[in-house]
CSV table of C-alpha atoms in Angstrom, one decimal:
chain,number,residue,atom,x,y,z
T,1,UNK,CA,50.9,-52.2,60.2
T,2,UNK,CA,52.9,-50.3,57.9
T,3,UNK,CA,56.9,-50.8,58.4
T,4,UNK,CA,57.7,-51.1,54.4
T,5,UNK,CA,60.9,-48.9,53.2
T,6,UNK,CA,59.6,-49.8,49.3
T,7,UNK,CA,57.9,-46.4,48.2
T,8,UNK,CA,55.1,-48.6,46.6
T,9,UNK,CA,54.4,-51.2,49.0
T,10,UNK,CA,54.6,-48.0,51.5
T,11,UNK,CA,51.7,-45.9,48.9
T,12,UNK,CA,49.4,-49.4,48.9
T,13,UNK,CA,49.7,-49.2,52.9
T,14,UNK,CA,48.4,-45.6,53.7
T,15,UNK,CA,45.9,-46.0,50.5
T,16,UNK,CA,44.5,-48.9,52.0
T,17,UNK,CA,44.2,-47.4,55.6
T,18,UNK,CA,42.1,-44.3,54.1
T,19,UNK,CA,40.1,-46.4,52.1
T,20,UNK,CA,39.1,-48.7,55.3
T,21,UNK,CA,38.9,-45.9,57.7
T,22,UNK,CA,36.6,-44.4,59.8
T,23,UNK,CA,35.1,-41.1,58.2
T,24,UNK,CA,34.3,-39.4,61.1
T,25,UNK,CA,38.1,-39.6,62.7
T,26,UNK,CA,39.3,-39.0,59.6
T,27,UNK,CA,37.9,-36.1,58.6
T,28,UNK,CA,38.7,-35.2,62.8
T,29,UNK,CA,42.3,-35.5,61.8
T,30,UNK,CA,41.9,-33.9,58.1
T,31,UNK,CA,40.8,-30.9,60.2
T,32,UNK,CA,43.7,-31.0,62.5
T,33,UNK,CA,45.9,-31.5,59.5
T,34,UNK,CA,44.8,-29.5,56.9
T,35,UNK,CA,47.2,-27.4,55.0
T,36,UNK,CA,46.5,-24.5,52.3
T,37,UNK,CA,48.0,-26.2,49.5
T,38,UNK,CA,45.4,-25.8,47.0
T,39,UNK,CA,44.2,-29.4,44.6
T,40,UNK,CA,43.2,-29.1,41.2
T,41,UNK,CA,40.5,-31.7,40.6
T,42,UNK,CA,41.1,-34.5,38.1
T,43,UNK,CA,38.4,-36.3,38.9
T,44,UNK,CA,35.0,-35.4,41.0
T,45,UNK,CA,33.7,-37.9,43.5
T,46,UNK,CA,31.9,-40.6,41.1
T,47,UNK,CA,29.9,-43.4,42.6
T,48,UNK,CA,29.7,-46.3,40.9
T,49,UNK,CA,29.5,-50.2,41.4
T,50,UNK,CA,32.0,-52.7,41.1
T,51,UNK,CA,31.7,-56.6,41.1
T,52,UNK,CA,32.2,-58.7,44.0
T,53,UNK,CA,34.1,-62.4,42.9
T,54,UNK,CA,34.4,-65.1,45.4
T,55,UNK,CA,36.0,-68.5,45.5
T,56,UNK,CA,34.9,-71.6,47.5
T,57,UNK,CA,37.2,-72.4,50.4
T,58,UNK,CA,39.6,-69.7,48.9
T,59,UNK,CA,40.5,-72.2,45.8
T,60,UNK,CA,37.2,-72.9,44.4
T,61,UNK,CA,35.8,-72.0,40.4
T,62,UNK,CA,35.5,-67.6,41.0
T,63,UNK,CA,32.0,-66.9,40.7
T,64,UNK,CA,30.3,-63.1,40.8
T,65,UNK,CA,28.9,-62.6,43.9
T,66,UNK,CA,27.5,-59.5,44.1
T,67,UNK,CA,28.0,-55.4,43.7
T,68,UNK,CA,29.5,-53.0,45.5
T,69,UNK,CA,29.0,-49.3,46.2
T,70,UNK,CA,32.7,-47.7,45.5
T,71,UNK,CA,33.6,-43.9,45.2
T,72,UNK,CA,36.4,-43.0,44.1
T,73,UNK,CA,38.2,-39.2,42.9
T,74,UNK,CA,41.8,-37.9,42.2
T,75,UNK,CA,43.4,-34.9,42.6
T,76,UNK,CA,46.3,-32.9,41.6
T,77,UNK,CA,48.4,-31.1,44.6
T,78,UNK,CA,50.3,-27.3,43.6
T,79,UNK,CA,53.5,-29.3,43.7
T,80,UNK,CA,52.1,-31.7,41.1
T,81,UNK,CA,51.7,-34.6,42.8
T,82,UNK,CA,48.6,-36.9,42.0
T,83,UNK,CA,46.7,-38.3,44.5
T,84,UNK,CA,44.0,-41.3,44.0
T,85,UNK,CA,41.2,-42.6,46.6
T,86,UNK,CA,38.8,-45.7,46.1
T,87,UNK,CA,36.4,-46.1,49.5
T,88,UNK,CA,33.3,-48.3,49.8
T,89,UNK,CA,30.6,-46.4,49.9
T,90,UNK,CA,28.8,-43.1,48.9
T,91,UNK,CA,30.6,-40.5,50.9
T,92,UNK,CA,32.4,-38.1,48.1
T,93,UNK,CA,34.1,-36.1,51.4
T,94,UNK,CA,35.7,-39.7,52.4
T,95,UNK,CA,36.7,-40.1,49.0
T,96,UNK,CA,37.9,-36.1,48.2
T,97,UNK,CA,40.0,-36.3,51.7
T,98,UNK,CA,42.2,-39.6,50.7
T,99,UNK,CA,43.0,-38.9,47.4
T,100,UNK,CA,44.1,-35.0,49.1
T,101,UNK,CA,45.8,-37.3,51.7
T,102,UNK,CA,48.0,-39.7,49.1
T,103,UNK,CA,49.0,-36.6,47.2
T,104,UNK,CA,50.6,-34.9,50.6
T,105,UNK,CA,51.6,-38.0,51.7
T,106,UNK,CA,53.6,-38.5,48.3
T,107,UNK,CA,55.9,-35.5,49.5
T,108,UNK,CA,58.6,-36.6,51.6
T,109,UNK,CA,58.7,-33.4,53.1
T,110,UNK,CA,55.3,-34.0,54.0
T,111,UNK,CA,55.3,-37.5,54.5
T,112,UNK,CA,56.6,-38.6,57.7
T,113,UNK,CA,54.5,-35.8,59.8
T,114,UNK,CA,51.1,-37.1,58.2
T,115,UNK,CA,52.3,-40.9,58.8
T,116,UNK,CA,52.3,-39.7,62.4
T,117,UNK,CA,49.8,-37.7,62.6
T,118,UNK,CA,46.7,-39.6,60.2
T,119,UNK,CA,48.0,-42.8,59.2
T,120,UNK,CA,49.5,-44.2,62.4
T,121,UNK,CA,46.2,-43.6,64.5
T,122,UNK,CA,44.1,-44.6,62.2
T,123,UNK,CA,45.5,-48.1,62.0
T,124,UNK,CA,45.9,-48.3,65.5
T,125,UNK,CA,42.3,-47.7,65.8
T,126,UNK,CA,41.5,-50.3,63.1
T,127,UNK,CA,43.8,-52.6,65.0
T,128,UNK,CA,42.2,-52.2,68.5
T,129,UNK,CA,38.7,-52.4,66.7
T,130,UNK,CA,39.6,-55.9,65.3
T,131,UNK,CA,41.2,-57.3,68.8
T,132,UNK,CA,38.1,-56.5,70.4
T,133,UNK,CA,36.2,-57.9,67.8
T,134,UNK,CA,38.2,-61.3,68.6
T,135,UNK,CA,37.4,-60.8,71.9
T,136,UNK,CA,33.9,-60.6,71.4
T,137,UNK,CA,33.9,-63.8,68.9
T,138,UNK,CA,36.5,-65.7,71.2
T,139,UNK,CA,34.3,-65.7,74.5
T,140,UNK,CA,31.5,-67.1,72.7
T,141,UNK,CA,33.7,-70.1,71.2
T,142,UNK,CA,32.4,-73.5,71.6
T,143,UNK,CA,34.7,-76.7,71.9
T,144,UNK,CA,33.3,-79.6,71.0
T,145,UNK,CA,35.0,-83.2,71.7
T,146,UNK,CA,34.6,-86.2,71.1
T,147,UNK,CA,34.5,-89.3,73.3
T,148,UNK,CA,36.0,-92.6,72.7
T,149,UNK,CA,34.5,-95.9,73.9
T,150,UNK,CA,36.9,-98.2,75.2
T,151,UNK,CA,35.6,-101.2,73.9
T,152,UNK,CA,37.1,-100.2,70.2
């Protein structure tokens, strides 16, 4: 969860929850959110790949492991503020929305309304989407033992 006070530690928080959220309730809160500040463009939804590096046990020789599909735009907010998005995937709106949404959320008059309003249930739903994923994994975990012979 976000709890930072550091404006940049704060910024990589929200960017990461839009980047990682679910389109479809965020564009549902976008909508109840919206404002009529206007964004000037920087920089139209591109699609593109990036490379995938992984590491044996975390600590291994990086290797390339594959592509991704990323999106990414910015946009500049009346105010001036910019505001940058990154999400996997091909979905321009996603991407158009949360770079809108780190702009806005760069004003501290702004701020603390969206955090309520976007950011907050957005990570709650990502939490509660990962507990029940434990749960799901943890009620099909398997112990295994071992037995010792008592002649050793």
């Amino acid at each position: 969860m976000i709890h930072e006070k550091n404006p940049n530690v704060l910024r990589q928080g929200w960017i990461s929850v839009l980047a990682k959220a679910d389109y479809s309730r965020l564009h549902e809160l976008w909508c109840g959110n919206e404002s009529a500040e206007e964004f000037q463009v920087l920089r139209k939804p591109e699609t593109g790949l990036v490379m995938l590096r992984g590491r044996m046990g975390g600590t291994g020789a990086p290797f390339n492991m594959g592509e991704a599909t990323v999106t990414r735009c910015s946009v500049r907010s009346e105010t001036g503020l910019v505001g940058h998005s990154y999400v996997m995937g091909r979905n321009h709106d996603h991407a158009v929305i949360a770079a809108k949404l780190d702009a806005r959320l760069q004003d501290e008059g702004q701020c603390e309304t969206l955090m309520q309003d976007i950011i907050k249930p957005l990570e709650k739903q990502m939490m509660d989407e990962k507990q029940e994923h434990r749960e799901k994994v943890a009620a099909t975990k398997v112990d295994f033992f071992t037995m010792v012979r008592g002649e050793d």
